[in-house]
XYZ file of C-alpha atoms in Angstrom:
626
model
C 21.061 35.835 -27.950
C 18.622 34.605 -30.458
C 18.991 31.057 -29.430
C 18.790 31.796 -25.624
C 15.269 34.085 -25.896
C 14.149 30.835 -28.076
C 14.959 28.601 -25.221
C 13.200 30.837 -22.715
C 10.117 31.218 -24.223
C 10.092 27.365 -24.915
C 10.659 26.886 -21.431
C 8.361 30.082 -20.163
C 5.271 28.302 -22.636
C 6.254 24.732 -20.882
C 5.751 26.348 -17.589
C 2.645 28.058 -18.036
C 1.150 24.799 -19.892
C 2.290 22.863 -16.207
C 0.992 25.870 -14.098
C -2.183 25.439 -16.052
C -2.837 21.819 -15.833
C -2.500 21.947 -11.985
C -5.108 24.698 -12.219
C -7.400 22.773 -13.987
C -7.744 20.647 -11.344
C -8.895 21.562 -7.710
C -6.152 21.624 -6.102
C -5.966 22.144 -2.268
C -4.474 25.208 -0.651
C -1.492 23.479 1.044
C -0.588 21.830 -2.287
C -0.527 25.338 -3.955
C 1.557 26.671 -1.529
C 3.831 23.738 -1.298
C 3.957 24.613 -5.223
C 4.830 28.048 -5.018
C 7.570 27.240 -2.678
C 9.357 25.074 -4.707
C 9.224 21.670 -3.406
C 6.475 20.318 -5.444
C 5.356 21.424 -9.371
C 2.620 21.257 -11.644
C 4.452 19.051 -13.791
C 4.231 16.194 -11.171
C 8.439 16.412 -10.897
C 9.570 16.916 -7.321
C 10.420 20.733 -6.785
C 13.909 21.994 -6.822
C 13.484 22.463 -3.246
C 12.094 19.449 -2.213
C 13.037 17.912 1.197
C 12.376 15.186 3.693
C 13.633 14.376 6.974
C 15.729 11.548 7.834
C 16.421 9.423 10.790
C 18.974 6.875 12.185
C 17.393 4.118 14.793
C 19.560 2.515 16.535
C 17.285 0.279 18.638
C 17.556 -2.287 21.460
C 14.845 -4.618 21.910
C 13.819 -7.140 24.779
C 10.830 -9.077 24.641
C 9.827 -11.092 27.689
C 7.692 -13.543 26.621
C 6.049 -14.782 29.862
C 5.378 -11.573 30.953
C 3.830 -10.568 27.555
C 6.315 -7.282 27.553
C 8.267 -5.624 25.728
C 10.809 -3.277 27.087
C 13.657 -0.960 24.651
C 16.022 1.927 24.312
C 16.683 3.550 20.927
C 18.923 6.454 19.733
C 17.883 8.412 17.065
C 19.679 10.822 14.883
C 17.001 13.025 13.381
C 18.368 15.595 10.682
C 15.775 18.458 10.146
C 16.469 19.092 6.135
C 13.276 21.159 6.326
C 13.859 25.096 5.631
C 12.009 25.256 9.752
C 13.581 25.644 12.788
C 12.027 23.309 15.016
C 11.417 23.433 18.790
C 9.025 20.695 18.792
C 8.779 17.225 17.929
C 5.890 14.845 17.627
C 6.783 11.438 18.849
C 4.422 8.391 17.790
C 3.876 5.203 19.263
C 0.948 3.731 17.093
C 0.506 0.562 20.098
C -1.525 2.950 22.286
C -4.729 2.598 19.904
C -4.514 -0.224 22.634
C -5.429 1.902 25.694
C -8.799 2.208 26.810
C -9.266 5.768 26.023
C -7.982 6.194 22.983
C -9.643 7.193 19.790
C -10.574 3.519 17.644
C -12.642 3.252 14.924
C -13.956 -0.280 16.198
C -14.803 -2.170 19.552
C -12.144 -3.376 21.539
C -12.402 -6.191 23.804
C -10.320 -6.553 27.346
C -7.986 -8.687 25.291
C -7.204 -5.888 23.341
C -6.581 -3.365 26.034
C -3.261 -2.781 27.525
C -1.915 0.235 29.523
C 0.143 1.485 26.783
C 3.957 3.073 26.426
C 5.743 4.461 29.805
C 8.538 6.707 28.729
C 11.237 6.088 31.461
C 13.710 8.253 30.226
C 13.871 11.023 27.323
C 16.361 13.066 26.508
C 17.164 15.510 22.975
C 20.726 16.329 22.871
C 22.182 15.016 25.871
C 19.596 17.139 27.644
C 16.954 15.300 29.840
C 13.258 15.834 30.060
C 10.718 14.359 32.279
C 7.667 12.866 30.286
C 4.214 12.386 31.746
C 3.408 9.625 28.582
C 0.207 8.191 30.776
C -1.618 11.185 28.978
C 0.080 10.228 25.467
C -2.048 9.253 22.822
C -0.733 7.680 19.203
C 1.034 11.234 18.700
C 2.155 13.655 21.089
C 3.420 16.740 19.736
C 6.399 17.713 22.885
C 8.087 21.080 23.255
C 11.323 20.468 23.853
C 12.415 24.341 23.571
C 15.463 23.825 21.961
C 16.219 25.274 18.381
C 16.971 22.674 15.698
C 18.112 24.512 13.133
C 18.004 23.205 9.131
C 20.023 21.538 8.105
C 20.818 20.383 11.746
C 21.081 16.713 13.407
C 19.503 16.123 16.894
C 19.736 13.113 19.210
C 17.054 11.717 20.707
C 17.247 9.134 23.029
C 14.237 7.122 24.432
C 13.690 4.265 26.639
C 10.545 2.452 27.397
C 8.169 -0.487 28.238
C 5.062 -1.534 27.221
C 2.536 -4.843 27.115
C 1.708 -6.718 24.265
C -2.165 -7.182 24.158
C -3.391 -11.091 24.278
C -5.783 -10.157 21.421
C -3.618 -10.498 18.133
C -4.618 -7.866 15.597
C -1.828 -5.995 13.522
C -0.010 -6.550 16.494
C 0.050 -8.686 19.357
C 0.105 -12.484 20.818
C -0.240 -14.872 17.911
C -0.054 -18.188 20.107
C 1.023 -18.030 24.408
C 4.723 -17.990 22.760
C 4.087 -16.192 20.060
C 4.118 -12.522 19.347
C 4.008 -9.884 16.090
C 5.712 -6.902 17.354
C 4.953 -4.324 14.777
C 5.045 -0.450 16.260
C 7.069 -1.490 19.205
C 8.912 1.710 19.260
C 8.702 5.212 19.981
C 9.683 7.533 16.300
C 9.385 10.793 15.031
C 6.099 11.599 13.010
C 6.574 12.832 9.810
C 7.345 16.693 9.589
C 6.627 17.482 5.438
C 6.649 20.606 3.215
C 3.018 20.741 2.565
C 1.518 19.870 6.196
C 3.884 20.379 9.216
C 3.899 17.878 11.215
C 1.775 14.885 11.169
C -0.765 14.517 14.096
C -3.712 12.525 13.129
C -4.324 9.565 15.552
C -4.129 6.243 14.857
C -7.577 4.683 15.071
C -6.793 1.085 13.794
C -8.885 1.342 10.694
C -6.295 3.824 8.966
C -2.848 3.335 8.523
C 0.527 5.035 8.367
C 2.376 7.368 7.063
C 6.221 7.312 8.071
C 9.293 9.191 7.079
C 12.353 6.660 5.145
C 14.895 5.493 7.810
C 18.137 3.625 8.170
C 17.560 1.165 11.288
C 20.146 -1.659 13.021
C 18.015 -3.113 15.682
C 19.200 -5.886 18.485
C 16.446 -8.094 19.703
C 16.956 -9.752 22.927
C 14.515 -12.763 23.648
C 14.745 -16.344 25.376
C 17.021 -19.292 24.452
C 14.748 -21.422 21.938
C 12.746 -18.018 20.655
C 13.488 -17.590 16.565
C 13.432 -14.212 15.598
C 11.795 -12.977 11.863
C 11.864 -9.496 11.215
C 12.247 -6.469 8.656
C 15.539 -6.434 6.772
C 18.813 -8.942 7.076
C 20.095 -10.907 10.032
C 23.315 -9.506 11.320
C 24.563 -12.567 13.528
C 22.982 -15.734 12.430
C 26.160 -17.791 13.393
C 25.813 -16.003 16.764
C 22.575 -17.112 17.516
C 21.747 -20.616 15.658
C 22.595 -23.952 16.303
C 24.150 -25.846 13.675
C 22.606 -27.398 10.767
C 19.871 -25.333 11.514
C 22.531 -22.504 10.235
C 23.686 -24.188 7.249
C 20.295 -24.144 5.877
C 19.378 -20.838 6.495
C 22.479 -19.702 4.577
C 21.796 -21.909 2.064
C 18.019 -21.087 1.720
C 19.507 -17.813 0.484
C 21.209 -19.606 -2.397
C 18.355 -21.787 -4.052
C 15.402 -21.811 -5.581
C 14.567 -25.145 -3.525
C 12.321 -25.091 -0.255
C 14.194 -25.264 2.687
C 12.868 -26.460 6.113
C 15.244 -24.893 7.963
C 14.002 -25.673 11.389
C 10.936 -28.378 11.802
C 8.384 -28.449 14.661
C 10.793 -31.485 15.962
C 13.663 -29.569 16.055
C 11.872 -26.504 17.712
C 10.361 -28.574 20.483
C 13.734 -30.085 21.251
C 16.060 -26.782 21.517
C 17.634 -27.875 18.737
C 17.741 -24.183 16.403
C 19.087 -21.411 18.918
C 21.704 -21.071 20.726
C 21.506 -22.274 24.716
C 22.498 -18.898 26.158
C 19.409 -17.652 28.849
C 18.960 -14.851 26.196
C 19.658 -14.265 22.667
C 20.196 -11.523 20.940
C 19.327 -11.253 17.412
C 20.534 -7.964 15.582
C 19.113 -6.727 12.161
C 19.865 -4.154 9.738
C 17.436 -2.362 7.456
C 18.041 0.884 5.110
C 16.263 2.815 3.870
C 12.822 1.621 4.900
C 9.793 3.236 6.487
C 9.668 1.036 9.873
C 10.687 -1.934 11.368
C 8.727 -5.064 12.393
C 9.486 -8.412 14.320
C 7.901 -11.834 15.079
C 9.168 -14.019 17.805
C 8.504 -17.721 18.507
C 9.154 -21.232 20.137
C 6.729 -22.929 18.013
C 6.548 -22.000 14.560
C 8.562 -24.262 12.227
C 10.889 -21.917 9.654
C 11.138 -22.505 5.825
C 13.333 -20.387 3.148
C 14.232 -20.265 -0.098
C 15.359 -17.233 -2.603
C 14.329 -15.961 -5.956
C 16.780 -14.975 -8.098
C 16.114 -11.628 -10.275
C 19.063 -11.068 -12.051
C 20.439 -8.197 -10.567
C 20.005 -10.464 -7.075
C 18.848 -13.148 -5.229
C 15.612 -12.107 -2.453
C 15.038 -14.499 0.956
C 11.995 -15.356 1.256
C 11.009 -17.001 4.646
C 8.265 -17.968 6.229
C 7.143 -19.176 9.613
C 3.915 -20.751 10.797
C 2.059 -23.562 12.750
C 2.983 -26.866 11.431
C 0.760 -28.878 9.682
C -0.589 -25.517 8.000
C -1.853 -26.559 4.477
C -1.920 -22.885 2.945
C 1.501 -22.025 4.231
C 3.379 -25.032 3.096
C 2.766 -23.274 -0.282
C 3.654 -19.591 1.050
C 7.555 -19.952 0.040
C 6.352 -20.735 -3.735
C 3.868 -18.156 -3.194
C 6.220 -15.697 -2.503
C 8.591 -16.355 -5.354
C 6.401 -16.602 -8.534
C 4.665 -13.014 -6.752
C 8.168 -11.143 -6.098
C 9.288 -12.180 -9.555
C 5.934 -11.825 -11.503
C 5.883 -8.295 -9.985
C 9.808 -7.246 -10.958
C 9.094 -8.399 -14.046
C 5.184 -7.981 -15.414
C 3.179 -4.899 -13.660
C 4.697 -2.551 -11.868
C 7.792 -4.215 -13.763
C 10.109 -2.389 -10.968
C 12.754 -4.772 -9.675
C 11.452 -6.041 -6.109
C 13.456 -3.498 -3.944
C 14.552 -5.333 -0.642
C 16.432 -8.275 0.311
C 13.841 -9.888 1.975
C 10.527 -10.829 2.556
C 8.890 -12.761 5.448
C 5.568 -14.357 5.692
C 3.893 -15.227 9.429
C 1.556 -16.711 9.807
C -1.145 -14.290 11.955
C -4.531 -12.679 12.064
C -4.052 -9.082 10.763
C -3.532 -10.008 6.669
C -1.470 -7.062 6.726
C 1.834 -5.790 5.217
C 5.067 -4.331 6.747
C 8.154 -3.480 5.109
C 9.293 -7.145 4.051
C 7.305 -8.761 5.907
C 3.424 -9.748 5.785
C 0.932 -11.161 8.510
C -1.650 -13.278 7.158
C -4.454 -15.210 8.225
C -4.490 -19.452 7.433
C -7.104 -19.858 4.638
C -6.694 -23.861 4.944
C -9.256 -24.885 2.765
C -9.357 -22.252 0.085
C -5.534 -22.121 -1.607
C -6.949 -19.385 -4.045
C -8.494 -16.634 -1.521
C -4.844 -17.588 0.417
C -2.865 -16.464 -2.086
C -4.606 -13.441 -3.233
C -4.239 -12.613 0.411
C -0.188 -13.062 0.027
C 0.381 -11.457 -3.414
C -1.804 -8.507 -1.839
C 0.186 -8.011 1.023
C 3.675 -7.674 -0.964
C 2.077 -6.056 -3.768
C 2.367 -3.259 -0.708
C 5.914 -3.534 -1.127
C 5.633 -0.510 -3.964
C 2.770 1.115 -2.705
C 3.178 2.562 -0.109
C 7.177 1.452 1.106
C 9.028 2.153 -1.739
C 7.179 4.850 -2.974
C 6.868 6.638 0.878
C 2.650 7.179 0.521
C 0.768 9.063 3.641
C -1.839 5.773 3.829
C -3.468 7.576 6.718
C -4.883 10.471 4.259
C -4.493 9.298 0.998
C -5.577 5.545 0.926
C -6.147 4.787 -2.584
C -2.829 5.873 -3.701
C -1.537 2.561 -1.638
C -4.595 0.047 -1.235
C -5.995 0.767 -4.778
C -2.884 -0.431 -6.439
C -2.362 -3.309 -3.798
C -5.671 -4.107 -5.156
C -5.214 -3.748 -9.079
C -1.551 -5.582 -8.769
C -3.483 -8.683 -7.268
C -6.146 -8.439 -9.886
C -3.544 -8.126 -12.459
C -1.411 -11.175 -10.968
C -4.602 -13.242 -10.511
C -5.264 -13.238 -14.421
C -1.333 -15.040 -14.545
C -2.066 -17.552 -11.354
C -5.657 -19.372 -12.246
C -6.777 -17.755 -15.828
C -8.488 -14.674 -16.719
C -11.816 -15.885 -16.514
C -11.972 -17.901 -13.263
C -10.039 -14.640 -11.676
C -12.297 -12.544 -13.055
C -15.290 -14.139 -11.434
C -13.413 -14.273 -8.201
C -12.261 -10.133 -8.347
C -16.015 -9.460 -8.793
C -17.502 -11.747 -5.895
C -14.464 -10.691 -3.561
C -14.537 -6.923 -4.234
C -16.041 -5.658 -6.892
C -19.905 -6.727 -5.880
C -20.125 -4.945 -1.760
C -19.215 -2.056 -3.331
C -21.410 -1.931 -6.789
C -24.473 -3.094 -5.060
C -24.631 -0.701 -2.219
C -26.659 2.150 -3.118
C -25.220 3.930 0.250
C -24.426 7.629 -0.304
C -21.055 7.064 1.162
C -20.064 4.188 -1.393
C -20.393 7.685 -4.097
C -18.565 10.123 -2.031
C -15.244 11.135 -4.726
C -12.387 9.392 -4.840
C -10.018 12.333 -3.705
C -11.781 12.447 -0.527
C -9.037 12.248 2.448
C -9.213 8.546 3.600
C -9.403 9.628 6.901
C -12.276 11.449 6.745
C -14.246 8.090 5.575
C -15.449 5.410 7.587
C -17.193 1.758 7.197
C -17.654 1.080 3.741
C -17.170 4.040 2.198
C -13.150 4.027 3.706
C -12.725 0.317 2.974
C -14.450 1.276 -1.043
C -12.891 3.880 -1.861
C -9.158 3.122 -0.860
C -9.226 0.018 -2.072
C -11.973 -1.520 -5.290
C -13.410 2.504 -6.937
C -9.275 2.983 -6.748
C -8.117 -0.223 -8.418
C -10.817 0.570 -10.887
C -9.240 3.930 -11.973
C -6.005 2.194 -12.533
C -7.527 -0.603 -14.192
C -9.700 1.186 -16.557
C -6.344 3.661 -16.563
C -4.565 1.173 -18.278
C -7.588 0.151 -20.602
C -7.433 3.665 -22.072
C -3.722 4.240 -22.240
C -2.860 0.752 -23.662
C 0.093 -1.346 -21.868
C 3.151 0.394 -23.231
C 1.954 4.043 -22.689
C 0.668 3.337 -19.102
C 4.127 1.615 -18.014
C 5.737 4.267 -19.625
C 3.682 6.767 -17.298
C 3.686 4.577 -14.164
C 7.315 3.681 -14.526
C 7.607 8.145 -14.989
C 5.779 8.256 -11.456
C 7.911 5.705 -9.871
C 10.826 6.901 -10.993
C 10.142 10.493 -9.671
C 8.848 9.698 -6.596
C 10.170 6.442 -4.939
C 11.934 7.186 -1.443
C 9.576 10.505 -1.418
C 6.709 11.155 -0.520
C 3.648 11.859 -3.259
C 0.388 13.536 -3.057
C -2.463 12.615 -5.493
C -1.377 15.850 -7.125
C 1.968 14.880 -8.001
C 0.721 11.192 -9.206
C -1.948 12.374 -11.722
C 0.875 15.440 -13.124
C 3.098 13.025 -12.946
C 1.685 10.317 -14.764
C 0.015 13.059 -17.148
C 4.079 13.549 -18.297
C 5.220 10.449 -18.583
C 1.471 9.174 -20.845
C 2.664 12.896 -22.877
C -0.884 13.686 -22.347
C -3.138 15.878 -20.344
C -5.132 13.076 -18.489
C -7.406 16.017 -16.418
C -10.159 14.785 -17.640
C -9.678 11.473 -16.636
C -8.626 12.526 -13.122
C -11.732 14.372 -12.964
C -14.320 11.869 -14.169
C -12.547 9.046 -11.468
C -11.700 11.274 -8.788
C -13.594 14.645 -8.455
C -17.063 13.140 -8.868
C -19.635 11.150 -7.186
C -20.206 9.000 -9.663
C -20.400 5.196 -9.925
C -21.069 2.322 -12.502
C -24.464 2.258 -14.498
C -24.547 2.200 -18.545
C -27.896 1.893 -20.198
C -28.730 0.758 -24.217
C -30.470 3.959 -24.456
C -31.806 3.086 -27.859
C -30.756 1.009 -30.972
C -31.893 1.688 -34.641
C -30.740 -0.810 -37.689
C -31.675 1.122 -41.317
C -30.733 -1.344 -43.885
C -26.499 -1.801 -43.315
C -26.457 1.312 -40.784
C -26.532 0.452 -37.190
C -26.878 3.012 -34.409
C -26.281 2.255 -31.166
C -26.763 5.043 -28.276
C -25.697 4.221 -24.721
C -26.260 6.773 -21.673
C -23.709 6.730 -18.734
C -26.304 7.484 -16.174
C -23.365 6.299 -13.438
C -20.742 8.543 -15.267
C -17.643 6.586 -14.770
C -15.405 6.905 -17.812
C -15.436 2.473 -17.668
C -14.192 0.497 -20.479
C -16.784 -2.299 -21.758
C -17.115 -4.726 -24.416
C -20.532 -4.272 -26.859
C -21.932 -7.998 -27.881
C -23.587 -8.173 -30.904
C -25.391 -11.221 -31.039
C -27.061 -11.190 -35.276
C -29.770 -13.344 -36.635
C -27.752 -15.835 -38.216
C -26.219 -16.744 -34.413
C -23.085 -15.130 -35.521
C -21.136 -12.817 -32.855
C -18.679 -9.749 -33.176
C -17.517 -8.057 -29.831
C -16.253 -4.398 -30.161
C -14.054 -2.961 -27.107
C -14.446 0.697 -26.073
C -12.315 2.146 -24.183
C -12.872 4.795 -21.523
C -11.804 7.034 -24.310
C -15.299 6.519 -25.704
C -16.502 9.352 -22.658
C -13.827 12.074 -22.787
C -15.891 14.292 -25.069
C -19.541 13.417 -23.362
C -19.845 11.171 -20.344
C -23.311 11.027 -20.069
C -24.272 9.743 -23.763
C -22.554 8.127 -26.641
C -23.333 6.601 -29.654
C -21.724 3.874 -31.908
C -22.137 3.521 -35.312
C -21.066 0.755 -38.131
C -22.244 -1.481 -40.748
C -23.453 -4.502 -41.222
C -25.760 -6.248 -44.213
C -26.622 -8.733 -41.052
C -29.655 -8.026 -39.061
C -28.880 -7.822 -35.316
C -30.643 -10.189 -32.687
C -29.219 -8.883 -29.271
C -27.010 -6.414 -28.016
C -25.326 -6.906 -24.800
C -23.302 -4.043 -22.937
C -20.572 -6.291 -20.557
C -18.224 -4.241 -17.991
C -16.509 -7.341 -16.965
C -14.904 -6.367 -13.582
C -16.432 -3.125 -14.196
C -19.832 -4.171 -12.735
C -22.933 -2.542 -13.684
C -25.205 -1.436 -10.888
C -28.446 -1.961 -12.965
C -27.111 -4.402 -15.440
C -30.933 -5.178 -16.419
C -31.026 -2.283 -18.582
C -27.660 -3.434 -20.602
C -28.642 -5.144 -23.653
C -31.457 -4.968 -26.574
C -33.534 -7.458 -27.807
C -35.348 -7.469 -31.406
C -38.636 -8.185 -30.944
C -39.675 -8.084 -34.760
C-alpha cells in the first residue's frame, strides 16, 4: 500500500506538472477540450483516446489525353473510429479552385479555368443519391441521412469526370501530351477530434490537410503514354515493352543511372505495350493521397539508393536535353540518404520517389513537380531536396498544412538549409539561404511580416503567409537546435516523430512534445518564437573596457531569442569569436550583458547573426575611437 500511494502521487505530481505546462501557454479552446477528452495531453503524447479515420480507395482512372479529360470511379471504405455518429460527410475535390467562381487567392487566367467535377453517380452503402456538384466548391459538406455509427465502415462509391486546365500549375497540362494529375479524385475531408470536419476551401495559396489512406489505383491511358505516379507499379510486365522492362527492374537494383526509356525510344513506340489503352495499376499504403503524371514525350531514368534496411526507386521523367534534370536521379539519392541518415535522421519512409519535371515546384507523397532551373544547378537542387524534405513534414507525420503551415514548410525549409551546408559548404550556402529567403522577409518592415508565428496559416496572406510558414519557422528550428545542441534536439525531434508519425499534430502537441523528449520546459522558447510579434534587431547598446574587465551590453530591440556570434577584433589585430546561444535571452530578452577578461585592449566589436539577419545591422558593432 505504501509503494502504490508512492506511485500515485509520483504520477498525480507528473500530471499536474503536464497540465501546467499546457497552461502556461495559450492554448486554444478546441485544443483544451480535445485535452480533456482524452485524445490529446499536455505532455505532447497522443491521448489514450486518440483516433483518426481511415479509408480504402480503390480507384479507376482514365485519362484522355486529346480531349484534356479525365474521367474515374472509386470505392471507398471509410471507417468512422471517431466516438460521433455521423450523418454527413464532406467530400473534397481540391481541382475546382479551377472554376471561375471559386474562392483563389490569386488571378486566374482562361487557361486556368475549367468547369470543374460532375458527379455522375453517388451512392453510400449501396444506397443512391442524386448530386447537384455544379454548385460544389473544394468541399461540400452532403447529408446523406444515414447513421454511421463508431466504430462502423461505410461504402462510398463515386464516379466522375472532369477537364484538366491547359495552364499547368500544381496540376494540369505540362506539354499538349503531357499532364500532372494531382487531386484527380473525389475523398473524404478529414473528420478530427479537435475540429469536426474539415471545410476550409482550397484557395491555391494554402495547402492540404488529408486523412492516411491505403490506395490501389488503375490508370487507363493511350498506347505509348508512360505512367509515374505515387507508390509501386503493380503490372510493369503488363504494360512495357521489353528491354525497356528489364531496365526498369533493374533500376531498382543499382546505384547506377538508368535510362530506361530515351526520347528515341519514346518517339518510336518502342516502351509500352501496343494495346489502344493501357492500364497501369499502382499500390500505395498508408499515404495521405495519390498523384500521377502521364506522357508520350518525356524520356524516363531510374536508379535506387540503398539504406540498409532497403533499397528506394528513384525515377525521374522530363524533356530531353534538360541540363538540371540529367542530375535529378543523383539528386535524389545523396538527399533521400543524407536525410535517413543526418537531420531528421528518420529512415526515408516510402519505396519511392519520382521527380517530373513541371511548373508547380511542389511535393506529393513520393513524388515532386519541379520547375527546370537550366542554368543555375544550385537554386535546382535546393528546389529538389526541398520538395522531398516534405516527405516528413507533412506525409509522414499527417500535418493540417492548410492551418498550420510552419509545422510543414518551416522544416522543409530548415532541412534544405541544413542539407545545403553538406552539398556546396557552409559558407557559400549560407550566403545563398540569406539572399533566397532570409533577406524578403528581414527587410520588410510590413506589419504582416511581425504578425506571431502561431497565427493560423490560413488566416495570412501575401508575404506574411509565404514568411511565416516557411523562413520566421525554419528560424525557430534553426536557432532551436542552436540552443539545445545536436544530441538533445534529435533526441527531442526524434521524441516528436516518434509520437506522432501517421497522426495528426497540432503546434500544441509539437512544442509538449518536444519539451519531453529535450527533458525540459521549452515555454519560454515557444513563447519568445511563436506568441510574439517580434523580429530580428540586436543593438551594441554600450561597451566599457576598465583595465582587464570588459563589459559588453547588447539590447534585443527585435526580441527574438537568435543565436549570434560576438567578434572581438583587439588592438594587436588579434581575433576571438564567442557564440551565444539563444539561451543568452531566457532570463531577459530585451537586454543582456557579457562580461570577461582580457589584458588586450579591444579595437572593434562586431555582433554577426549569420542566417539570423539583422534588420538594422548598422547598429551591430563598436568602434574605439581613442
Amino acid at each position: 500500500m505504501i509503494k502504490s500511494t508512492i506511485r500515485y502521487c509520483s504520477m498525480a505530481l507528473l500530471l499536474s506538472a503536464g497540465y501546467a505546462q499546457a497552461q502556461d501557454l495559450y492554448t486554444p479552446r478546441n485544443i483544451r477540450v480535445a485535452m480533456e477528452k482524452g485524445t490529446r495531453t499536455a505532455n505532447g503524447a497522443p491521448g489514450k483516446k486518440y483516433w483518426q479515420n481511415f479509408g480504402k480507395y480503390n480507384i479507376s482512372f482514365r485519362l484522355d489525353p486529346a480531349k484534356r479529360k479525365v474521367t474515374g470511379s472509386e470505392t471507398i471504405q471509410y471507417a468512422n473510429n471517431s466516438p460521433d455518429t455521423l450523418t454527413k460527410l464532406a467530400i473534397r475535390f481540391v481541382n475546382n479552385v479551377h472554376k471561375p467562381n471559386a474562392v483563389r487567392a490569386n488571378y486566374a487566367s482562361d487557361d486556368y479555368l475549367t468547369s470543374g467535377l460532375k458527379i455522375t453517380s453517388l451512392k453510400l452503402n449501396g444506397q443512391a443519391y442524386q448530386v447537384n456538384s455544379q454548385d460544389w466548391g473544394t468541399v461540400k459538406l452532403t447529408d446523406f441521412a444515414q447513421k454511421m455509427l463508431p466504430g462502423s465502415i461505410s461504402t462510398l462509391e463515386i464516379s466522375w469526370e472532369y477537364p484538366l486546365s491547359a495552364e499547368s500549375d500544381r496540376d494540369g497540362m505540362l506539354n499538349e501530351s503531357t499532364f500532372y494529375c494531382a487531386y484527380a479524385y473525389p475523398r473524404v475531408s478529414v473528420y478530427d477530434d479537435y475540429n469536426g470536419w474539415d471545410l476550409l476551401e482550397h484557395n491555391g495559396r494554402q495547402e492540404f490537410y488529408n486523412d492516411f489512406n491505403d490506395y490501389q489505383v488503375t490508370i487507363t491511358v493511350p498506347k505509348n503514354f508512360v505512367v509515374w505516379a505515387t507508390g509501386e507499379l503493380q503490372n510493369a510486365a503488363e504494360v512495357l515493352q521489353q528491354p525497356i522492362l528489364a531496365r526498369f527492374e533493374k533500376s531498382k537494383h543499382t546505384d547506377a543511372v538508368i535510362h530506361v526509356a530515351t526520347a528515341a525510344e519514346m518517339k518510336a513506340g518502342k516502351v509500352t505495350a501496343q494495346h489502344e489503352w493501357n492500364s497501369w495499376k499502382f499500390k500505395a499504403s498508408y499515404v495521405p493521397d495519390f498523384c500521377f503524371s502521364v506522357s508520350d514525350n518525356y524520356i524516363w531514368d531510374a536508379s535506387s539508393v540503398d539504406l540498409g534496411s532497403k533499397r528506394v526507386s528513384v525515377q525521374s521523367s522530363y524533356v530531353a536535353g534538360t541540363p538540371d534534370f540529367e542530375q535529378y536521379i543523383g539528386w535524389q539519392q545523396y538527399c533521400i540518404e543524407w536525410f535517413s541518415n543526418n537531420w531528421p535522421g528518420v529512415t526515408y519512409p516510402y519505396p519511392t520517389m519520382t521527380a517530373v519535371q513541371g511548373f508547380a515546384d511542389m511535393e506529393y507523397p513520393m513524388m515532386i513537380n519541379d520547375s527546370s532551373v537550366p542554368d543555375n544547378f544550385v537554386d535546382a537542387r535546393q528546389t529538389a531536396d526541398h520538395e522531398i524534405a516534405h516527405t516528413y513534414f507533412p506525409f509522414y507525420m499527417g500535418i493540417n498544412e492548410t492551418r498550420y503551415g510552419y509545422m510543414d514548410e518551416g522544416w522543409a525549409t530548415a532541412l534544405e538549409y541544413w542539407i545545403g551546408n553538406a552539398e556546396i559548404g557552409e559558407e557559400k550556402n549560407k550566403e545563398l539561404f540569406k539572399d533566397s529567403r532570409v533577406k524578403r522577409y528581414i527587410f520588410d518592415p510590413s506589419a504582416e511580416e511581425d504578425q506571431p508565428l502561431i497565427t493560423m496559416t490560413s488566416q495570412l496572406n501575401g508575404l506574411g503567409y509565404g514568411n511565416n510558414a516557411y523562413i520566421k519557422a525554419a528560424l525557430s528550428y534553426i536557432a532551436l537546435r542552436d540552443y539545445l545542441g545536436d544530441m538533445v534536439f534529435k533526441k527531442a525531434l526524434h521524441h516528436y516523430m516518434d509520437l506522432w508519425h501517421g497522426k495528426h499534430p497540432t503546434p500544441w502537441d509539437f512544442f509538449y512534445s518536444i519539451n519531453a523528449g529535450a527533458g525540459q520546459n521549452l515555454n519560454w522558447f515557444w513563447k519568445n518564437w511563436y506568441f510574439s510579434n517580434h523580429y530580428i534587431d540586436l543593438k551594441v547598446d554600450s561597451f566599457d573596457q576598465s583595465g582587464h574587465n570588459k563589459k559588453l551590453t547588447i539590447a534585443n530591440v527585435g526580441g527574438f531569442a537568435v543565436p549570434f556570434e560576438v567578434k572581438i577584433t583587439y588592438a594587436d589585430g588579434s581575433v576571438e569569436t564567442k557564440h551565444q546561444t539563444p539561451a543568452i535571452w531566457q532570463q531577459d530578452e530585451k537586454r543582456v550583458i557579457i562580461t570577461w577578461t582580457s589584458s588586450k585592449k579591444v579595437q572593434n566589436i562586431t555582433l554577426d547573426g549569420g542566417v539570423f539577419m539583422d534588420y538594422t545591422a548598422k547598429d551591430n558593432s563598436w568602434q574605439n575611437v581613442d
